[in-house]
mmCIF file of C-alpha atoms in Angstrom:
data_model
loop_
_atom_site.group_PDB
_atom_site.id
_atom_site.type_symbol
_atom_site.label_atom_id
_atom_site.label_comp_id
_atom_site.label_asym_id
_atom_site.label_seq_id
_atom_site.Cartn_x
_atom_site.Cartn_y
_atom_site.Cartn_z
ATOM 1 C CA MET A 9 29.404 2.069 14.197
ATOM 2 C CA ARG A 10 27.498 -1.245 14.264
ATOM 3 C CA LYS A 11 25.122 -1.638 17.243
ATOM 4 C CA MET A 12 21.978 -2.850 15.463
ATOM 5 C CA SER A 13 20.742 -6.439 15.341
ATOM 6 C CA ILE A 14 18.091 -8.400 13.416
ATOM 7 C CA SER A 15 16.839 -11.972 13.752
ATOM 8 C CA GLY A 16 16.527 -14.723 11.159
ATOM 9 C CA ASN A 17 12.749 -14.322 10.966
ATOM 10 C CA GLN A 18 13.131 -10.600 10.402
ATOM 11 C CA LEU A 19 15.553 -11.288 7.551
ATOM 12 C CA PHE A 20 12.961 -13.592 5.981
ATOM 13 C CA TRP A 21 10.277 -10.896 6.057
ATOM 14 C CA LEU A 22 12.666 -8.214 4.818
ATOM 15 C CA ILE A 23 13.662 -10.233 1.742
ATOM 16 C CA PHE A 24 10.116 -11.390 1.008
ATOM 17 C CA THR A 25 8.574 -7.933 1.353
ATOM 18 C CA MET A 26 11.177 -6.062 -0.690
ATOM 19 C CA GLN A 27 11.012 -8.584 -3.548
ATOM 20 C CA THR A 28 7.217 -8.694 -3.760
ATOM 21 C CA GLY A 29 5.861 -5.124 -3.725
ATOM 22 C CA MET A 30 7.342 -3.506 -6.839
ATOM 23 C CA CYS A 31 7.307 -6.831 -8.676
ATOM 24 C CA LEU A 32 3.514 -6.927 -8.294
ATOM 25 C CA LEU A 33 3.281 -3.433 -9.735
ATOM 26 C CA LEU A 34 5.722 -3.404 -12.632
ATOM 27 C CA SER A 35 6.786 -6.893 -13.712
ATOM 28 C CA ILE A 36 3.533 -8.659 -14.620
ATOM 29 C CA THR A 37 2.653 -6.617 -17.719
ATOM 30 C CA PRO A 38 6.048 -6.944 -19.478
ATOM 31 C CA VAL A 39 6.126 -10.683 -18.701
ATOM 32 C CA ILE A 40 2.747 -11.200 -20.348
ATOM 33 C CA ARG A 41 3.633 -8.866 -23.222
ATOM 34 C CA HIS A 42 6.580 -11.091 -24.142
ATOM 35 C CA ALA A 43 5.382 -14.575 -23.185
ATOM 36 C CA MET A 44 1.562 -14.245 -23.246
ATOM 37 C CA GLN A 45 -0.092 -17.381 -21.771
ATOM 38 C CA ASP A 46 3.375 -18.848 -21.081
ATOM 39 C CA ALA A 47 4.174 -15.980 -18.707
ATOM 40 C CA TRP A 48 4.053 -18.352 -15.742
ATOM 41 C CA ILE A 49 7.018 -20.240 -17.226
ATOM 42 C CA SER A 50 8.953 -16.978 -17.483
ATOM 43 C CA VAL A 51 8.311 -16.329 -13.797
ATOM 44 C CA ILE A 52 9.614 -19.802 -12.925
ATOM 45 C CA LEU A 53 12.859 -19.018 -14.787
ATOM 46 C CA ALA A 54 13.106 -15.708 -12.931
ATOM 47 C CA GLY A 55 12.503 -17.496 -9.633
ATOM 48 C CA ILE A 56 15.287 -20.006 -10.274
ATOM 49 C CA VAL A 57 17.733 -17.206 -11.055
ATOM 50 C CA SER A 58 16.594 -15.301 -7.951
ATOM 51 C CA LEU A 59 17.384 -18.285 -5.744
ATOM 52 C CA LEU A 60 20.816 -18.533 -7.370
ATOM 53 C CA VAL A 61 21.531 -14.838 -6.728
ATOM 54 C CA THR A 62 20.319 -15.169 -3.128
ATOM 55 C CA TRP A 63 22.469 -18.256 -2.557
ATOM 56 C CA MET A 64 25.544 -16.568 -4.044
ATOM 57 C CA SER A 65 25.034 -13.395 -1.963
ATOM 58 C CA VAL A 66 24.656 -15.328 1.287
ATOM 59 C CA LYS A 67 27.561 -17.644 0.436
ATOM 60 C CA LEU A 68 29.781 -14.620 -0.101
ATOM 61 C CA CYS A 69 28.666 -12.985 3.144
ATOM 62 C CA MET A 70 29.225 -16.161 5.162
ATOM 63 C CA ARG A 71 32.908 -16.045 4.250
ATOM 64 C CA TYR A 72 33.016 -12.650 5.988
ATOM 65 C CA PRO A 73 29.974 -12.740 8.342
ATOM 66 C CA LYS A 74 30.924 -9.638 10.321
ATOM 67 C CA MET A 75 31.644 -7.452 7.294
ATOM 68 C CA THR A 76 29.383 -5.532 4.944
ATOM 69 C CA LEU A 77 29.842 -5.487 1.166
ATOM 70 C CA ILE A 78 32.044 -2.401 1.388
ATOM 71 C CA GLU A 79 34.310 -3.981 4.013
ATOM 72 C CA PHE A 80 34.836 -7.421 2.525
ATOM 73 C CA SER A 81 35.274 -6.025 -1.005
ATOM 74 C CA ARG A 82 38.303 -4.097 0.252
ATOM 75 C CA SER A 83 39.488 -7.108 2.223
ATOM 76 C CA ILE A 84 39.332 -9.333 -0.871
ATOM 77 C CA LEU A 85 40.550 -6.963 -3.611
ATOM 78 C CA GLY A 86 42.458 -4.338 -1.688
ATOM 79 C CA LYS A 87 41.503 -0.800 -0.722
ATOM 80 C CA TRP A 88 41.478 0.838 -4.160
ATOM 81 C CA LEU A 89 40.043 -1.895 -6.382
ATOM 82 C CA GLY A 90 37.659 -2.937 -3.602
ATOM 83 C CA SER A 91 36.380 0.644 -3.406
ATOM 84 C CA ILE A 92 36.017 0.969 -7.189
ATOM 85 C CA ILE A 93 33.769 -2.086 -7.590
ATOM 86 C CA ILE A 94 31.406 -0.653 -4.961
ATOM 87 C CA ILE A 95 30.574 2.269 -7.262
ATOM 88 C CA PRO A 96 28.004 0.275 -9.341
ATOM 89 C CA TYR A 97 26.210 -0.608 -6.096
ATOM 90 C CA LEU A 98 26.142 3.004 -4.929
ATOM 91 C CA ILE A 99 24.741 4.060 -8.304
ATOM 92 C CA LYS A 100 22.179 1.272 -8.057
ATOM 93 C CA TRP A 101 21.053 2.170 -4.544
ATOM 94 C CA TYR A 102 20.699 5.890 -5.216
ATOM 95 C CA SER A 103 18.971 5.458 -8.583
ATOM 96 C CA ILE A 104 16.532 2.837 -7.263
ATOM 97 C CA ILE A 105 15.523 5.133 -4.398
ATOM 98 C CA GLY A 106 14.684 7.896 -6.880
ATOM 99 C CA ALA A 107 12.928 5.574 -9.324
ATOM 100 C CA ILE A 108 10.768 3.919 -6.664
ATOM 101 C CA LEU A 109 9.827 7.269 -5.137
ATOM 102 C CA ARG A 110 8.587 8.418 -8.549
ATOM 103 C CA GLN A 111 6.863 5.125 -9.435
ATOM 104 C CA CYS A 112 5.186 4.925 -6.046
ATOM 105 C CA SER A 113 4.004 8.553 -6.065
ATOM 106 C CA ASP A 114 2.657 8.244 -9.621
ATOM 107 C CA PHE A 115 0.738 5.112 -8.684
ATOM 108 C CA LEU A 116 -0.713 6.633 -5.505
ATOM 109 C CA HIS A 117 -1.617 9.754 -7.468
ATOM 110 C CA LEU A 118 -3.491 7.607 -9.993
ATOM 111 C CA MET A 119 -5.244 5.318 -7.511
ATOM 112 C CA LEU A 120 -5.982 7.455 -4.437
ATOM 113 C CA PHE A 121 -4.737 11.048 -4.540
ATOM 114 C CA ASP A 122 -5.541 12.356 -8.002
ATOM 115 C CA ARG A 123 -5.621 16.001 -6.837
ATOM 116 C CA THR A 124 -2.349 15.858 -4.916
ATOM 117 C CA PRO A 125 0.857 16.818 -6.778
ATOM 118 C CA PHE A 126 3.215 13.850 -7.032
ATOM 119 C CA TRP A 127 6.085 15.794 -5.432
ATOM 120 C CA VAL A 128 3.995 16.264 -2.268
ATOM 121 C CA LEU A 129 3.565 12.480 -2.034
ATOM 122 C CA ILE A 130 7.317 12.074 -2.524
ATOM 123 C CA ILE A 131 8.123 14.507 0.292
ATOM 124 C CA MET A 132 5.674 12.800 2.657
ATOM 125 C CA THR A 133 7.214 9.404 1.876
ATOM 126 C CA ILE A 134 10.708 10.795 2.424
ATOM 127 C CA ALA A 135 9.676 12.172 5.820
ATOM 128 C CA LEU A 136 8.515 8.686 6.865
ATOM 129 C CA LEU A 137 11.708 7.135 5.505
ATOM 130 C CA VAL A 138 13.918 9.498 7.484
ATOM 131 C CA TYR A 139 11.955 8.896 10.693
ATOM 132 C CA VAL A 140 12.069 5.086 10.443
ATOM 133 C CA THR A 141 15.688 4.879 9.323
ATOM 134 C CA ILE A 142 17.158 7.400 11.724
ATOM 135 C CA THR A 143 15.548 5.952 14.872
ATOM 136 C CA ARG A 144 16.948 2.417 15.083
ATOM 137 C CA GLY A 145 18.191 1.862 11.556
ATOM 138 C CA ILE A 146 17.782 -1.662 10.239
ATOM 139 C CA GLU A 147 16.082 -2.778 13.473
ATOM 140 C CA SER A 148 13.145 -0.410 12.913
ATOM 141 C CA ILE A 149 12.825 -1.471 9.273
ATOM 142 C CA ALA A 150 12.920 -5.156 10.226
ATOM 143 C CA ARG A 151 10.174 -4.720 12.823
ATOM 144 C CA CYS A 152 7.998 -2.971 10.233
ATOM 145 C CA ALA A 153 8.599 -5.865 7.839
ATOM 146 C CA GLU A 154 7.438 -8.353 10.496
ATOM 147 C CA VAL A 155 4.065 -6.581 10.517
ATOM 148 C CA ILE A 156 3.658 -5.775 6.816
ATOM 149 C CA GLY A 157 4.989 -9.093 5.449
ATOM 150 C CA PRO A 158 2.198 -11.337 6.808
ATOM 151 C CA LEU A 159 -0.429 -8.748 5.804
ATOM 152 C CA LEU A 160 0.972 -8.730 2.264
ATOM 153 C CA ILE A 161 0.807 -12.528 1.967
ATOM 154 C CA MET A 162 -2.727 -12.581 3.343
ATOM 155 C CA THR A 163 -3.817 -9.768 1.007
ATOM 156 C CA VAL A 164 -2.480 -11.419 -2.155
ATOM 157 C CA ILE A 165 -4.000 -14.799 -1.278
ATOM 158 C CA ILE A 166 -7.384 -13.240 -0.475
ATOM 159 C CA VAL A 167 -7.372 -11.311 -3.770
ATOM 160 C CA PHE A 168 -6.566 -14.549 -5.621
ATOM 161 C CA LEU A 169 -9.352 -16.502 -3.891
ATOM 162 C CA LEU A 170 -11.969 -13.773 -4.374
ATOM 163 C CA SER A 171 -11.048 -13.534 -8.071
ATOM 164 C CA LEU A 172 -11.429 -17.258 -8.780
ATOM 165 C CA LYS A 173 -14.934 -16.857 -10.189
ATOM 166 C CA TYR A 174 -13.636 -14.536 -12.914
ATOM 167 C CA MET A 175 -10.895 -16.918 -14.051
ATOM 168 C CA ASP A 176 -11.014 -19.154 -17.122
ATOM 169 C CA TRP A 177 -8.310 -21.796 -16.770
ATOM 170 C CA HIS A 178 -8.491 -22.632 -20.477
ATOM 171 C CA LYS A 179 -6.798 -19.292 -21.222
ATOM 172 C CA ILE A 180 -3.478 -20.686 -20.030
ATOM 173 C CA LEU A 181 -3.454 -23.021 -23.060
ATOM 174 C CA PRO A 182 -1.705 -23.847 -25.326
ATOM 175 C CA ILE A 183 1.570 -24.268 -23.465
ATOM 176 C CA LEU A 184 4.877 -23.703 -25.297
ATOM 177 C CA VAL A 185 3.174 -23.502 -28.700
ATOM 178 C CA ASP A 186 2.572 -19.835 -29.548
ATOM 179 C CA ASN A 187 5.787 -18.467 -28.046
ATOM 180 C CA LYS A 188 9.431 -19.078 -28.855
ATOM 181 C CA PRO A 189 11.969 -19.902 -26.114
ATOM 182 C CA LEU A 190 13.536 -16.458 -26.659
ATOM 183 C CA ASP A 191 10.170 -14.785 -25.940
ATOM 184 C CA ILE A 192 9.850 -16.718 -22.693
ATOM 185 C CA TRP A 193 13.406 -15.756 -21.728
ATOM 186 C CA LYS A 194 12.768 -12.068 -22.503
ATOM 187 C CA GLY A 195 9.620 -12.267 -20.391
ATOM 188 C CA SER A 196 11.628 -13.570 -17.440
ATOM 189 C CA LEU A 197 14.008 -10.585 -17.372
ATOM 190 C CA PRO A 198 11.726 -7.967 -15.714
ATOM 191 C CA PRO A 199 10.828 -10.095 -12.653
ATOM 192 C CA MET A 200 14.371 -11.473 -12.621
ATOM 193 C CA SER A 201 15.776 -7.972 -12.188
ATOM 194 C CA PHE A 202 13.449 -7.401 -9.216
ATOM 195 C CA PHE A 203 14.187 -10.768 -7.595
ATOM 196 C CA ALA A 204 17.936 -10.215 -8.033
ATOM 197 C CA GLU A 205 17.739 -7.301 -5.617
ATOM 198 C CA SER A 206 18.413 -9.901 -2.926
ATOM 199 C CA THR A 207 22.027 -8.703 -3.278
ATOM 200 C CA ILE A 208 20.971 -6.247 -0.552
ATOM 201 C CA LEU A 209 21.710 -9.187 1.762
ATOM 202 C CA THR A 210 25.367 -8.186 1.595
ATOM 203 C CA MET A 211 24.439 -5.157 3.692
ATOM 204 C CA LEU A 212 22.095 -7.001 6.073
ATOM 205 C CA ILE A 213 23.722 -10.264 7.174
ATOM 206 C CA PRO A 214 26.452 -8.540 9.266
ATOM 207 C CA PHE A 215 23.661 -7.241 11.512
ATOM 208 C CA MET A 216 22.156 -10.676 12.188
ATOM 209 C CA SER A 217 22.319 -11.956 15.750
ATOM 210 C CA LYS A 218 22.709 -15.506 14.351
ATOM 211 C CA PRO A 219 24.354 -15.295 10.903
ATOM 212 C CA LYS A 220 24.256 -19.082 10.436
ATOM 213 C CA ALA A 221 20.479 -18.835 9.885
ATOM 214 C CA ALA A 222 20.964 -16.415 6.963
ATOM 215 C CA MET A 223 20.984 -19.013 4.174
ATOM 216 C CA SER A 224 17.752 -20.790 5.119
ATOM 217 C CA LYS A 225 15.852 -17.583 5.943
ATOM 218 C CA ALA A 226 16.982 -15.682 2.863
ATOM 219 C CA MET A 227 16.277 -18.605 0.517
ATOM 220 C CA ARG A 228 12.809 -19.057 2.012
ATOM 221 C CA GLY A 229 12.063 -15.359 1.664
ATOM 222 C CA SER A 230 13.037 -15.400 -2.017
ATOM 223 C CA LEU A 231 11.098 -18.622 -2.612
ATOM 224 C CA VAL A 232 7.865 -17.326 -1.053
ATOM 225 C CA ALA A 233 8.134 -14.054 -2.999
ATOM 226 C CA PHE A 234 8.677 -15.933 -6.255
ATOM 227 C CA MET A 235 5.753 -18.304 -5.600
ATOM 228 C CA LEU A 236 3.426 -15.406 -4.827
ATOM 229 C CA ILE A 237 4.354 -13.536 -8.032
ATOM 230 C CA TRP A 238 3.991 -16.798 -9.985
ATOM 231 C CA LEU A 239 0.486 -17.313 -8.561
ATOM 232 C CA ILE A 240 -0.633 -13.778 -9.383
ATOM 233 C CA THR A 241 0.824 -13.966 -12.893
ATOM 234 C CA ILE A 242 -1.272 -17.070 -13.575
ATOM 235 C CA ALA A 243 -4.331 -15.337 -12.109
ATOM 236 C CA VAL A 244 -3.866 -12.283 -14.340
ATOM 237 C CA VAL A 245 -3.355 -14.424 -17.468
ATOM 238 C CA ILE A 246 -6.474 -16.519 -16.941
ATOM 239 C CA SER A 247 -8.523 -13.484 -15.934
ATOM 240 C CA PHE A 248 -7.666 -11.061 -18.744
ATOM 241 C CA ASP A 249 -5.895 -13.170 -21.390
ATOM 242 C CA GLN A 250 -4.241 -10.936 -24.036
ATOM 243 C CA LEU A 251 -5.837 -7.782 -22.593
ATOM 244 C CA ALA A 252 -3.360 -7.959 -19.702
ATOM 245 C CA ALA A 253 -0.499 -7.118 -22.074
ATOM 246 C CA GLY A 254 -1.990 -3.633 -22.541
ATOM 247 C CA MET A 255 -2.694 -2.939 -18.859
ATOM 248 C CA ARG A 256 -0.262 -0.870 -16.806
ATOM 249 C CA TYR A 257 -1.174 -2.409 -13.428
ATOM 250 C CA PRO A 258 -3.129 -5.649 -14.124
ATOM 251 C CA PHE A 259 -3.002 -6.996 -10.558
ATOM 252 C CA PHE A 260 -4.673 -3.859 -9.215
ATOM 253 C CA VAL A 261 -7.196 -3.876 -12.056
ATOM 254 C CA MET A 262 -8.084 -7.390 -10.944
ATOM 255 C CA THR A 263 -8.779 -6.199 -7.385
ATOM 256 C CA GLY A 264 -11.259 -3.646 -8.746
ATOM 257 C CA PHE A 265 -13.524 -6.419 -10.043
ATOM 258 C CA ILE A 266 -13.913 -8.122 -6.679
ATOM 259 C CA SER A 267 -17.490 -8.139 -5.452
ATOM 260 C CA THR A 268 -18.712 -10.914 -3.162
ATOM 261 C CA MET A 269 -22.012 -11.241 -1.265
ATOM 262 C CA GLU A 270 -22.728 -7.549 -1.877
ATOM 263 C CA PHE A 271 -20.551 -6.359 1.001
ATOM 264 C CA ILE A 272 -16.989 -7.353 0.052
ATOM 265 C CA GLN A 273 -16.384 -4.569 -2.431
ATOM 266 C CA ASN A 274 -13.904 -1.770 -3.153
ATOM 267 C CA VAL A 275 -11.019 -3.802 -1.719
ATOM 268 C CA ASP A 276 -8.606 -2.083 -4.095
ATOM 269 C CA ALA A 277 -8.100 0.795 -1.624
ATOM 270 C CA TYR A 278 -7.071 -1.652 1.103
ATOM 271 C CA VAL A 279 -4.765 -3.520 -1.309
ATOM 272 C CA VAL A 280 -3.076 -0.276 -2.377
ATOM 273 C CA ILE A 281 -2.400 0.675 1.256
ATOM 274 C CA ILE A 282 -0.799 -2.703 2.070
ATOM 275 C CA TRP A 283 1.167 -2.527 -1.174
ATOM 276 C CA PHE A 284 2.434 0.967 -0.319
ATOM 277 C CA PHE A 285 3.807 -0.172 3.024
ATOM 278 C CA SER A 286 5.547 -3.145 1.398
ATOM 279 C CA VAL A 287 7.232 -0.756 -1.047
ATOM 280 C CA PHE A 288 8.026 1.522 1.887
ATOM 281 C CA ILE A 289 9.999 -1.347 3.466
ATOM 282 C CA LYS A 290 11.998 -1.703 0.253
ATOM 283 C CA LEU A 291 12.666 2.030 0.079
ATOM 284 C CA ALA A 292 13.768 2.107 3.714
ATOM 285 C CA LEU A 293 16.144 -0.802 3.084
ATOM 286 C CA TYR A 294 17.773 1.039 0.201
ATOM 287 C CA VAL A 295 17.992 4.292 2.164
ATOM 288 C CA PHE A 296 19.702 2.375 4.969
ATOM 289 C CA ALA A 297 22.060 0.535 2.592
ATOM 290 C CA ALA A 298 22.947 3.747 0.723
ATOM 291 C CA SER A 299 23.497 5.711 3.947
ATOM 292 C CA TYR A 300 25.501 3.053 5.764
ATOM 293 C CA GLY A 301 27.411 2.043 2.631
ATOM 294 C CA THR A 302 28.281 5.632 1.691
ATOM 295 C CA ALA A 303 29.512 6.323 5.228
ATOM 296 C CA GLN A 304 31.739 3.246 5.150
ATOM 297 C CA TRP A 305 32.982 4.052 1.658
ATOM 298 C CA PHE A 306 34.106 7.531 2.759
ATOM 299 C CA GLY A 307 35.274 6.373 6.202
ATOM 300 C CA MET A 308 32.663 8.381 8.116
ATOM 301 C CA LYS A 309 31.859 7.335 11.696
ATOM 302 C CA ASN A 310 28.231 8.510 11.940
ATOM 303 C CA TRP A 311 26.218 6.957 9.104
ATOM 304 C CA LYS A 312 23.000 8.688 10.186
ATOM 305 C CA ASN A 313 24.342 12.035 9.021
ATOM 306 C CA VAL A 314 24.410 10.628 5.482
ATOM 307 C CA ILE A 315 20.659 9.880 5.487
ATOM 308 C CA TRP A 316 19.842 13.506 4.661
ATOM 309 C CA PHE A 317 22.170 13.476 1.661
ATOM 310 C CA VAL A 318 20.678 10.168 0.458
ATOM 311 C CA VAL A 319 17.056 11.346 0.551
ATOM 312 C CA ILE A 320 17.916 14.666 -1.107
ATOM 313 C CA VAL A 321 19.610 12.816 -3.965
ATOM 314 C CA GLY A 322 16.614 10.458 -4.094
ATOM 315 C CA PHE A 323 14.231 13.390 -4.382
ATOM 316 C CA VAL A 324 16.290 15.014 -7.156
ATOM 317 C CA VAL A 325 16.432 11.737 -9.096
ATOM 318 C CA SER A 326 12.688 11.145 -8.649
ATOM 319 C CA VAL A 327 11.640 14.552 -9.978
ATOM 320 C CA SER A 328 14.124 14.276 -12.844
ATOM 321 C CA PHE A 329 11.907 11.630 -14.448
ATOM 322 C CA LYS A 330 9.598 13.537 -16.792
ATOM 323 C CA ASN A 331 6.753 11.024 -16.595
ATOM 324 C CA VAL A 332 5.759 7.579 -15.364
ATOM 325 C CA ASP A 333 6.989 5.907 -18.559
ATOM 326 C CA GLN A 334 10.541 7.101 -17.957
ATOM 327 C CA SER A 335 10.651 5.711 -14.417
ATOM 328 C CA SER A 336 8.661 2.512 -15.013
ATOM 329 C CA ILE A 337 9.628 1.533 -18.575
ATOM 330 C CA ASP A 338 12.720 3.413 -19.820
ATOM 331 C CA TYR A 339 14.700 3.155 -16.571
ATOM 332 C CA PRO A 340 14.358 -0.652 -16.266
ATOM 333 C CA SER A 341 14.826 -1.353 -19.980
ATOM 334 C CA MET A 342 17.833 0.963 -20.451
ATOM 335 C CA TYR A 343 19.655 0.565 -17.128
ATOM 336 C CA ARG A 344 18.278 -1.987 -14.670
ATOM 337 C CA ILE A 345 18.032 -5.018 -16.970
ATOM 338 C CA PRO A 346 20.951 -4.615 -19.427
ATOM 339 C CA LEU A 347 23.519 -3.008 -17.075
ATOM 340 C CA ASP A 348 22.746 -3.155 -13.368
ATOM 341 C CA PHE A 349 21.364 -6.709 -13.249
ATOM 342 C CA PRO A 350 24.306 -8.603 -14.836
ATOM 343 C CA ILE A 351 26.969 -6.481 -13.113
ATOM 344 C CA THR A 352 25.731 -6.221 -9.513
ATOM 345 C CA ALA A 353 23.850 -9.510 -9.311
ATOM 346 C CA PHE A 354 26.343 -11.802 -11.056
ATOM 347 C CA ALA A 355 29.656 -10.358 -12.269
ATOM 348 C CA ILE A 356 30.866 -8.646 -9.079
ATOM 349 C CA PRO A 357 29.595 -11.265 -6.548
ATOM 350 C CA LEU A 358 31.080 -14.054 -8.669
ATOM 351 C CA LEU A 359 34.401 -12.192 -8.913
ATOM 352 C CA LEU A 360 34.494 -11.670 -5.141
ATOM 353 C CA LEU A 361 33.599 -15.308 -4.477
ATOM 354 C CA VAL A 362 36.294 -16.668 -6.778
ATOM 355 C CA VAL A 363 39.028 -14.316 -5.562
ATOM 356 C CA SER A 364 38.146 -14.881 -1.886
ATOM 357 C CA PHE A 365 38.235 -18.650 -2.431
ATOM 358 C CA PHE A 366 41.688 -18.570 -4.001
ATOM 359 C CA ARG A 367 43.047 -16.078 -1.475
ATOM 360 C CA LYS A 368 41.937 -18.205 1.483
ATOM 361 C CA LYS A 369 43.133 -21.358 -0.235
ATOM 362 C CA THR A 370 46.529 -19.778 -0.929
ATOM 363 C CA ALA A 371 46.783 -18.520 2.633
ATOM 364 C CA LYS A 372 45.888 -21.973 3.953
ATOM 365 C CA ASP A 373 48.403 -23.759 1.688
ATOM 366 C CA GLY A 374 51.057 -21.202 2.556
ATOM 367 C CA GLY A 375 50.414 -21.672 6.249
#
């Protein structure tokens, strides 16, 4: 069933792109709401945890470099228990697809297509997802990431540079005075939950042509994503101060103020387009992981047949959210952060690492 292949550079762009897009949209406001001018410290904490999750995911995969999460879970824990602990990941993949479809369509509806029903935008996005995923699977997604990733970096840096004249660096003061350590920790949780999605590596590394490059490429991808979010968080804080805590999409509000030499204006439309394609990469990754993982979980030979089931479930989940608050605020605060994040990013990978270590050690000592 496995005939696809990706390079180390493609893995870098996949991890960077998927960690950056939605984090730019949804994590900056809650960080500032909790930590105010110390929000940049919260992002540093989130970045450190993201590197730990990335390291742990790659370390686990390198013990079984030719197996996906579904395969090595069964190899480590046995068929039944190994299949049971995959269920939280399946729930995660399917629910994230639906949530992102709704969040993305609501944002596009607000910014560009105010007369287009959100469900039409969802269907159009799904059509693109099916086309990209069903052609060459992870190879097609990786090639898209190689194009969109550099454009995303360039876009964010240009927005930061063009916004410098609106920034007051005194607004970042005082440091660690007005906020308690608990506030800073709470502020780190939203971006941390986005960065921790690097657990998707457990479904990507088996397709690498040179798996030994996985650690360096994945860690670099997470590091660049974290540094970019850190930079933009600082920019938003020193541009809007406490007002940012009441903004839904402060980064995109910041792009609306850009006006340089009377001809560099209205860049927000361009930024939204680049952002959409970065989120599209993330969606495609989850559609691939859910399709391939579901096929392996049920023992199906043709994973592409599952794509249709995945996108239908994604559509149903997306329209089940009554409004943007449910998908962007309630879903993360009630499921992603308190349940999904500790279980799929830490508890299960750590369990698999420990058990695999002792099993191999026992086998070696016994031999």
